[in-house]
mmCIF file of C-alpha atoms in Angstrom:
data_model
loop_
_atom_site.group_PDB
_atom_site.id
_atom_site.type_symbol
_atom_site.label_atom_id
_atom_site.label_comp_id
_atom_site.label_asym_id
_atom_site.label_seq_id
_atom_site.Cartn_x
_atom_site.Cartn_y
_atom_site.Cartn_z
ATOM 1 C CA UNK G 1 -7.014 22.385 -37.879
ATOM 2 C CA UNK G 2 -6.674 24.981 -39.708
ATOM 3 C CA UNK G 3 -2.558 25.651 -40.742
ATOM 4 C CA UNK G 4 -0.744 27.505 -42.678
ATOM 5 C CA UNK G 5 2.604 26.734 -44.230
ATOM 6 C CA UNK G 6 5.258 29.658 -43.997
ATOM 7 C CA UNK G 7 8.397 29.717 -45.921
ATOM 8 C CA UNK G 8 11.401 31.230 -44.653
ATOM 9 C CA UNK G 9 15.039 32.671 -44.867
ATOM 10 C CA UNK G 10 18.011 31.036 -43.232
ATOM 11 C CA UNK G 11 20.319 33.129 -41.853
ATOM 12 C CA UNK G 12 23.096 30.413 -42.617
ATOM 13 C CA UNK G 13 23.209 29.131 -45.832
ATOM 14 C CA UNK G 14 26.759 27.884 -47.042
ATOM 15 C CA UNK G 15 29.381 27.982 -50.029
ATOM 16 C CA UNK G 16 28.364 24.041 -50.026
ATOM 17 C CA UNK G 17 25.450 24.003 -49.812
ATOM 18 C CA UNK G 18 21.565 25.590 -49.100
ATOM 19 C CA UNK G 19 18.912 25.077 -46.082
ATOM 20 C CA UNK G 20 15.313 25.661 -46.339
ATOM 21 C CA UNK G 21 12.700 26.523 -44.342
ATOM 22 C CA UNK G 22 9.287 25.970 -43.393
ATOM 23 C CA UNK G 23 6.736 27.349 -40.054
ATOM 24 C CA UNK G 24 3.713 25.671 -39.126
ATOM 25 C CA UNK G 25 1.432 27.721 -37.609
ATOM 26 C CA UNK G 26 -2.409 27.661 -36.659
ATOM 27 C CA UNK G 27 -5.019 29.884 -37.758
ATOM 28 C CA UNK G 28 -3.911 32.762 -34.402
ATOM 29 C CA UNK G 29 -0.462 32.472 -36.408
ATOM 30 C CA UNK G 30 0.828 30.117 -33.367
ATOM 31 C CA UNK G 31 3.890 28.174 -34.381
ATOM 32 C CA UNK G 32 2.842 24.416 -33.630
ATOM 33 C CA UNK G 33 6.204 23.285 -35.953
ATOM 34 C CA UNK G 34 9.966 23.527 -38.526
ATOM 35 C CA UNK G 35 11.448 22.099 -40.594
ATOM 36 C CA UNK G 36 14.090 22.959 -42.643
ATOM 37 C CA UNK G 37 15.374 21.131 -45.990
ATOM 38 C CA UNK G 38 19.847 20.890 -46.269
ATOM 39 C CA UNK G 39 20.160 20.780 -49.900
ATOM 40 C CA UNK G 40 23.429 19.108 -50.139
ATOM 41 C CA UNK G 41 26.191 19.843 -53.588
ATOM 42 C CA UNK G 42 30.278 19.050 -53.934
ATOM 43 C CA UNK G 43 29.435 15.300 -54.298
ATOM 44 C CA UNK G 44 26.004 14.811 -52.284
ATOM 45 C CA UNK G 45 23.575 16.737 -55.432
ATOM 46 C CA UNK G 46 21.458 13.589 -54.892
ATOM 47 C CA UNK G 47 20.955 14.103 -51.318
ATOM 48 C CA UNK G 48 18.275 16.107 -49.539
ATOM 49 C CA UNK G 49 18.564 16.305 -45.507
ATOM 50 C CA UNK G 50 15.637 16.505 -43.328
ATOM 51 C CA UNK G 51 14.576 18.141 -39.960
ATOM 52 C CA UNK G 52 12.059 18.174 -38.725
ATOM 53 C CA UNK G 53 10.038 19.192 -35.649
ATOM 54 C CA UNK G 54 6.866 19.267 -34.297
ATOM 55 C CA UNK G 55 5.575 21.245 -31.066
ATOM 56 C CA UNK G 56 4.554 17.457 -27.953
ATOM 57 C CA UNK G 57 1.482 19.569 -27.959
ATOM 58 C CA UNK G 58 0.312 19.841 -31.849
ATOM 59 C CA UNK G 59 1.469 16.248 -32.899
ATOM 60 C CA UNK G 60 -1.270 13.893 -33.869
ATOM 61 C CA UNK G 61 -3.425 16.765 -36.100
ATOM 62 C CA UNK G 62 -1.266 16.592 -39.150
ATOM 63 C CA UNK G 63 1.343 19.210 -38.325
ATOM 64 C CA UNK G 64 4.069 17.078 -39.542
ATOM 65 C CA UNK G 65 2.704 15.491 -42.416
ATOM 66 C CA UNK G 66 2.281 18.992 -44.360
ATOM 67 C CA UNK G 67 5.480 19.928 -43.071
ATOM 68 C CA UNK G 68 7.169 16.585 -43.862
ATOM 69 C CA UNK G 69 4.612 16.644 -47.527
ATOM 70 C CA UNK G 70 6.353 20.285 -48.010
ATOM 71 C CA UNK G 71 10.113 19.752 -47.910
ATOM 72 C CA UNK G 72 9.755 16.122 -49.758
ATOM 73 C CA UNK G 73 7.654 17.975 -53.158
ATOM 74 C CA UNK G 74 10.643 20.446 -52.806
ATOM 75 C CA UNK G 75 13.173 18.195 -52.975
ATOM 76 C CA UNK G 76 11.991 16.303 -55.817
ATOM 77 C CA UNK G 77 11.894 19.887 -57.493
ATOM 78 C CA UNK G 78 15.774 20.148 -56.670
ATOM 79 C CA UNK G 79 16.153 17.067 -58.388
ATOM 80 C CA UNK G 80 17.242 15.064 -55.401
ATOM 81 C CA UNK G 81 16.855 10.992 -55.547
ATOM 82 C CA UNK G 82 16.534 10.283 -51.966
ATOM 83 C CA UNK G 83 15.915 12.861 -48.660
ATOM 84 C CA UNK G 84 17.313 11.504 -45.143
ATOM 85 C CA UNK G 85 16.334 12.342 -41.294
ATOM 86 C CA UNK G 86 17.469 11.068 -38.473
ATOM 87 C CA UNK G 87 15.991 10.050 -33.980
ATOM 88 C CA UNK G 88 16.332 8.750 -31.194
ATOM 89 C CA UNK G 89 14.864 5.259 -31.282
ATOM 90 C CA UNK G 90 11.837 4.091 -30.194
ATOM 91 C CA UNK G 91 10.849 7.915 -30.461
ATOM 92 C CA UNK G 92 8.001 9.849 -31.348
ATOM 93 C CA UNK G 93 9.862 10.386 -34.064
ATOM 94 C CA UNK G 94 11.328 7.433 -35.531
ATOM 95 C CA UNK G 95 7.153 6.199 -35.280
ATOM 96 C CA UNK G 96 6.052 9.250 -37.085
ATOM 97 C CA UNK G 97 9.139 8.678 -40.921
ATOM 98 C CA UNK G 98 8.975 4.613 -40.670
ATOM 99 C CA UNK G 99 4.669 5.409 -40.827
ATOM 100 C CA UNK G 100 5.642 7.958 -44.197
ATOM 101 C CA UNK G 101 7.512 5.284 -45.975
ATOM 102 C CA UNK G 102 11.000 6.020 -44.922
ATOM 103 C CA UNK G 103 13.394 2.870 -44.611
ATOM 104 C CA UNK G 104 15.841 2.588 -41.864
ATOM 105 C CA UNK G 105 18.699 3.061 -43.382
ATOM 106 C CA UNK G 106 22.279 3.371 -40.113
ATOM 107 C CA UNK G 107 22.017 3.044 -36.961
ATOM 108 C CA UNK G 108 24.343 5.692 -34.579
ATOM 109 C CA UNK G 109 25.848 4.789 -31.532
ATOM 110 C CA UNK G 110 26.667 7.957 -29.276
ATOM 111 C CA UNK G 111 28.362 8.136 -25.997
ATOM 112 C CA UNK G 112 30.247 10.135 -24.019
ATOM 113 C CA UNK G 113 33.141 11.208 -22.132
ATOM 114 C CA UNK G 114 33.023 12.596 -18.157
ATOM 115 C CA UNK G 115 36.158 15.419 -17.958
ATOM 116 C CA UNK G 116 35.912 14.169 -14.547
ATOM 117 C CA UNK G 117 37.106 10.753 -14.641
ATOM 118 C CA UNK G 118 40.017 10.885 -17.492
ATOM 119 C CA UNK G 119 43.135 9.747 -16.698
ATOM 120 C CA UNK G 120 45.899 11.594 -18.080
ATOM 121 C CA UNK G 121 48.360 8.912 -16.776
ATOM 122 C CA UNK G 122 46.632 6.555 -19.004
ATOM 123 C CA UNK G 123 45.871 9.273 -22.003
ATOM 124 C CA UNK G 124 50.478 9.866 -21.727
ATOM 125 C CA UNK G 125 50.654 6.362 -22.224
ATOM 126 C CA UNK G 126 49.020 6.358 -25.399
ATOM 127 C CA UNK G 127 50.458 9.321 -27.151
ATOM 128 C CA UNK G 128 54.197 9.138 -26.344
ATOM 129 C CA UNK G 129 54.098 5.259 -27.378
ATOM 130 C CA UNK G 130 56.219 5.516 -30.474
ATOM 131 C CA UNK G 131 54.417 4.795 -33.625
ATOM 132 C CA UNK G 132 57.491 4.249 -36.150
ATOM 133 C CA UNK G 133 57.014 6.498 -39.563
ATOM 134 C CA UNK G 134 54.191 8.934 -38.123
ATOM 135 C CA UNK G 135 54.701 12.121 -36.071
ATOM 136 C CA UNK G 136 51.744 14.241 -34.073
ATOM 137 C CA UNK G 137 50.388 17.387 -34.814
ATOM 138 C CA UNK G 138 47.954 19.239 -34.267
ATOM 139 C CA UNK G 139 45.801 23.096 -34.252
ATOM 140 C CA UNK G 140 43.347 25.273 -33.610
ATOM 141 C CA UNK G 141 41.312 26.796 -36.414
ATOM 142 C CA UNK G 142 42.407 27.066 -40.177
ATOM 143 C CA UNK G 143 44.639 23.842 -41.226
ATOM 144 C CA UNK G 144 48.036 26.239 -41.409
ATOM 145 C CA UNK G 145 49.377 26.553 -45.132
ATOM 146 C CA UNK G 146 52.076 25.145 -45.658
ATOM 147 C CA UNK G 147 49.076 21.537 -44.900
ATOM 148 C CA UNK G 148 46.242 23.298 -46.478
ATOM 149 C CA UNK G 149 47.182 20.602 -49.931
ATOM 150 C CA UNK G 150 48.461 16.990 -48.163
ATOM 151 C CA UNK G 151 45.111 17.541 -45.332
ATOM 152 C CA UNK G 152 42.404 18.696 -47.816
ATOM 153 C CA UNK G 153 43.666 15.614 -49.431
ATOM 154 C CA UNK G 154 43.548 13.219 -46.851
ATOM 155 C CA UNK G 155 39.950 13.729 -46.513
ATOM 156 C CA UNK G 156 39.027 10.766 -48.474
ATOM 157 C CA UNK G 157 39.811 8.403 -45.270
ATOM 158 C CA UNK G 158 35.945 8.754 -44.941
ATOM 159 C CA UNK G 159 35.141 8.283 -48.134
ATOM 160 C CA UNK G 160 34.814 3.983 -47.005
ATOM 161 C CA UNK G 161 33.216 4.157 -43.676
ATOM 162 C CA UNK G 162 30.578 1.931 -42.841
ATOM 163 C CA UNK G 163 27.474 3.653 -43.112
ATOM 164 C CA UNK G 164 25.279 -0.573 -43.604
ATOM 165 C CA UNK G 165 22.551 0.847 -46.823
ATOM 166 C CA UNK G 166 22.848 4.971 -46.867
ATOM 167 C CA UNK G 167 23.866 7.055 -49.952
ATOM 168 C CA UNK G 168 25.962 9.215 -48.405
ATOM 169 C CA UNK G 169 28.143 9.782 -51.606
ATOM 170 C CA UNK G 170 31.070 11.455 -51.839
ATOM 171 C CA UNK G 171 32.170 14.277 -50.267
ATOM 172 C CA UNK G 172 34.371 16.192 -52.614
ATOM 173 C CA UNK G 173 36.591 18.265 -50.744
ATOM 174 C CA UNK G 174 39.081 20.812 -51.516
ATOM 175 C CA UNK G 175 41.393 23.595 -49.851
ATOM 176 C CA UNK G 176 38.263 25.929 -50.007
ATOM 177 C CA UNK G 177 36.174 23.254 -48.760
ATOM 178 C CA UNK G 178 38.198 23.404 -45.358
ATOM 179 C CA UNK G 179 39.063 26.144 -44.933
ATOM 180 C CA UNK G 180 35.075 27.411 -45.343
ATOM 181 C CA UNK G 181 34.761 24.648 -42.073
ATOM 182 C CA UNK G 182 36.707 25.906 -40.281
ATOM 183 C CA UNK G 183 35.726 29.376 -40.726
ATOM 184 C CA UNK G 184 32.394 28.274 -39.707
ATOM 185 C CA UNK G 185 32.704 27.045 -36.600
ATOM 186 C CA UNK G 186 34.499 30.232 -35.761
ATOM 187 C CA UNK G 187 31.572 32.430 -36.962
ATOM 188 C CA UNK G 188 29.448 31.348 -35.040
ATOM 189 C CA UNK G 189 32.015 31.828 -31.662
ATOM 190 C CA UNK G 190 33.197 27.399 -31.429
ATOM 191 C CA UNK G 191 36.886 26.449 -31.409
ATOM 192 C CA UNK G 192 37.639 23.733 -34.175
ATOM 193 C CA UNK G 193 41.099 22.154 -32.898
ATOM 194 C CA UNK G 194 42.580 19.370 -35.425
ATOM 195 C CA UNK G 195 45.224 17.309 -33.911
ATOM 196 C CA UNK G 196 46.701 14.754 -37.151
ATOM 197 C CA UNK G 197 49.279 11.988 -38.034
ATOM 198 C CA UNK G 198 51.725 13.227 -40.168
ATOM 199 C CA UNK G 199 53.923 10.799 -42.745
ATOM 200 C CA UNK G 200 57.407 11.236 -41.757
ATOM 201 C CA UNK G 201 58.637 10.070 -45.147
ATOM 202 C CA UNK G 202 56.904 12.734 -47.271
ATOM 203 C CA UNK G 203 55.692 15.193 -44.723
ATOM 204 C CA UNK G 204 52.196 14.401 -46.350
ATOM 205 C CA UNK G 205 48.999 13.948 -43.895
ATOM 206 C CA UNK G 206 48.158 9.976 -42.517
ATOM 207 C CA UNK G 207 44.883 10.426 -40.880
ATOM 208 C CA UNK G 208 43.568 13.553 -38.978
ATOM 209 C CA UNK G 209 40.386 13.718 -36.119
ATOM 210 C CA UNK G 210 38.541 17.288 -35.315
ATOM 211 C CA UNK G 211 37.348 18.333 -31.922
ATOM 212 C CA UNK G 212 34.606 21.302 -32.072
ATOM 213 C CA UNK G 213 34.375 22.875 -28.061
ATOM 214 C CA UNK G 214 32.087 25.235 -27.339
ATOM 215 C CA UNK G 215 33.345 29.332 -27.886
ATOM 216 C CA UNK G 216 33.182 29.740 -23.615
ATOM 217 C CA UNK G 217 35.013 26.053 -22.681
ATOM 218 C CA UNK G 218 32.538 24.770 -20.867
ATOM 219 C CA UNK G 219 29.789 22.617 -21.587
ATOM 220 C CA UNK G 220 30.454 19.774 -23.756
ATOM 221 C CA UNK G 221 32.327 19.381 -26.864
ATOM 222 C CA UNK G 222 31.701 17.791 -29.903
ATOM 223 C CA UNK G 223 33.711 15.537 -32.149
ATOM 224 C CA UNK G 224 33.438 16.080 -35.528
ATOM 225 C CA UNK G 225 36.063 13.524 -38.415
ATOM 226 C CA UNK G 226 38.025 11.528 -37.399
ATOM 227 C CA UNK G 227 39.545 9.131 -40.416
ATOM 228 C CA UNK G 228 42.765 7.328 -41.130
ATOM 229 C CA UNK G 229 44.365 6.814 -45.193
ATOM 230 C CA UNK G 230 43.438 2.641 -46.162
ATOM 231 C CA UNK G 231 47.518 3.204 -46.672
ATOM 232 C CA UNK G 232 47.702 3.924 -43.341
ATOM 233 C CA UNK G 233 45.558 1.908 -41.890
ATOM 234 C CA UNK G 234 46.463 -1.177 -39.132
ATOM 235 C CA UNK G 235 49.195 1.115 -36.448
ATOM 236 C CA UNK G 236 47.634 2.574 -34.218
ATOM 237 C CA UNK G 237 46.517 6.475 -35.262
ATOM 238 C CA UNK G 238 42.959 6.663 -35.155
ATOM 239 C CA UNK G 239 43.127 5.602 -30.909
ATOM 240 C CA UNK G 240 46.688 7.676 -31.275
ATOM 241 C CA UNK G 241 45.403 11.166 -31.905
ATOM 242 C CA UNK G 242 41.886 10.489 -30.203
ATOM 243 C CA UNK G 243 44.267 10.622 -27.295
ATOM 244 C CA UNK G 244 46.220 13.426 -27.476
ATOM 245 C CA UNK G 245 42.634 15.321 -28.590
ATOM 246 C CA UNK G 246 41.205 14.841 -25.279
ATOM 247 C CA UNK G 247 44.138 15.156 -23.724
ATOM 248 C CA UNK G 248 44.340 18.210 -25.738
ATOM 249 C CA UNK G 249 40.626 19.056 -24.064
ATOM 250 C CA UNK G 250 41.414 18.135 -20.496
ATOM 251 C CA UNK G 251 44.527 19.694 -20.361
ATOM 252 C CA UNK G 252 42.962 23.845 -22.417
ATOM 253 C CA UNK G 253 39.653 23.829 -21.204
ATOM 254 C CA UNK G 254 39.497 22.956 -17.171
ATOM 255 C CA UNK G 255 35.832 23.927 -17.624
ATOM 256 C CA UNK G 256 35.182 21.473 -19.951
ATOM 257 C CA UNK G 257 32.344 18.892 -18.511
ATOM 258 C CA UNK G 258 32.561 16.539 -21.575
ATOM 259 C CA UNK G 259 32.828 15.075 -25.329
ATOM 260 C CA UNK G 260 30.047 13.758 -26.832
ATOM 261 C CA UNK G 261 30.754 11.245 -30.286
ATOM 262 C CA UNK G 262 28.583 9.411 -32.407
ATOM 263 C CA UNK G 263 29.487 6.249 -34.718
ATOM 264 C CA UNK G 264 27.733 3.907 -36.298
ATOM 265 C CA UNK G 265 26.433 0.841 -35.202
ATOM 266 C CA UNK G 266 28.638 -0.833 -37.849
ATOM 267 C CA UNK G 267 32.106 0.512 -37.426
ATOM 268 C CA UNK G 268 33.135 -1.568 -34.774
ATOM 269 C CA UNK G 269 36.675 -0.036 -35.496
ATOM 270 C CA UNK G 270 35.775 2.983 -34.488
ATOM 271 C CA UNK G 271 33.363 2.273 -31.533
ATOM 272 C CA UNK G 272 36.121 -0.191 -29.587
ATOM 273 C CA UNK G 273 38.464 3.215 -29.044
ATOM 274 C CA UNK G 274 36.064 5.171 -28.797
ATOM 275 C CA UNK G 275 35.454 1.919 -25.711
ATOM 276 C CA UNK G 276 39.067 1.410 -24.939
ATOM 277 C CA UNK G 277 39.137 5.439 -23.908
ATOM 278 C CA UNK G 278 36.314 5.544 -21.289
ATOM 279 C CA UNK G 279 33.519 7.382 -23.124
ATOM 280 C CA UNK G 280 29.709 5.917 -22.157
ATOM 281 C CA UNK G 281 26.547 4.994 -24.209
ATOM 282 C CA UNK G 282 24.478 7.632 -24.287
ATOM 283 C CA UNK G 283 21.661 7.162 -26.876
ATOM 284 C CA UNK G 284 21.144 5.267 -30.511
ATOM 285 C CA UNK G 285 19.685 7.430 -33.226
ATOM 286 C CA UNK G 286 18.286 5.760 -36.462
ATOM 287 C CA UNK G 287 19.570 7.094 -40.007
ATOM 288 C CA UNK G 288 16.169 7.291 -42.915
ATOM 289 C CA UNK G 289 15.762 7.079 -45.880
ATOM 290 C CA UNK G 290 13.368 8.335 -48.774
ATOM 291 C CA UNK G 291 13.587 7.290 -52.053
ATOM 292 C CA UNK G 292 12.325 9.050 -54.013
#
């Protein structure tokens, strides 16, 4: 198969990393596959994330291998030490990565909560139960100015989440970065909702959870990060916040079908929270890593 690899210009280049893209096409200029390589920064300068897709009709013709070689060479040229990629467990992509030197370093379990099955009475009982020393607050979009510093500081709650053998590094968060992340969601037309637990003793954020709702308020929303600072764990804050996040989504978006979340298989605590709130499994993915 005569194959041409064409570099593309990525229109979504952001302030915290950049993404490179390539199109594979045959002699008649018919697209056969794509590859995107995200070069991370802010504490993850050693890492590149790969998203590679080959049309089912064009598989086993060398398209994926050519795209992979191009992406890996580019990662090396940019001084990256690791390339990571995800694929659904047992899929052709899962087998492709394993056959080309990637090793499985992490398993994610994806679950979904059907909004039609949400019991608002149960949620109210969770949310209204007192958590001495803490209170909940929430906002939509960008963090309010008076909470911006403490919200950025609270992001370190994700630094020690279970990641098995994956080497993500430590993301450096500041106020500019949390505002940029919120702006990115807004620019694509979606709604970012954040619920936080406030330490009543000093007004700082002890924990947070984020939920993104499609711009039209329909289909499925997606949970982003949920984290509790180490010094505030053991008080049920994760379950408390997530229940409030679900309650708000159920109240404010009547056309919403469900909520999606993914959790590392080894993160038993968050999996128990999701199971207890009614989330049911949908599929499993493997994260693969290539050491350069």
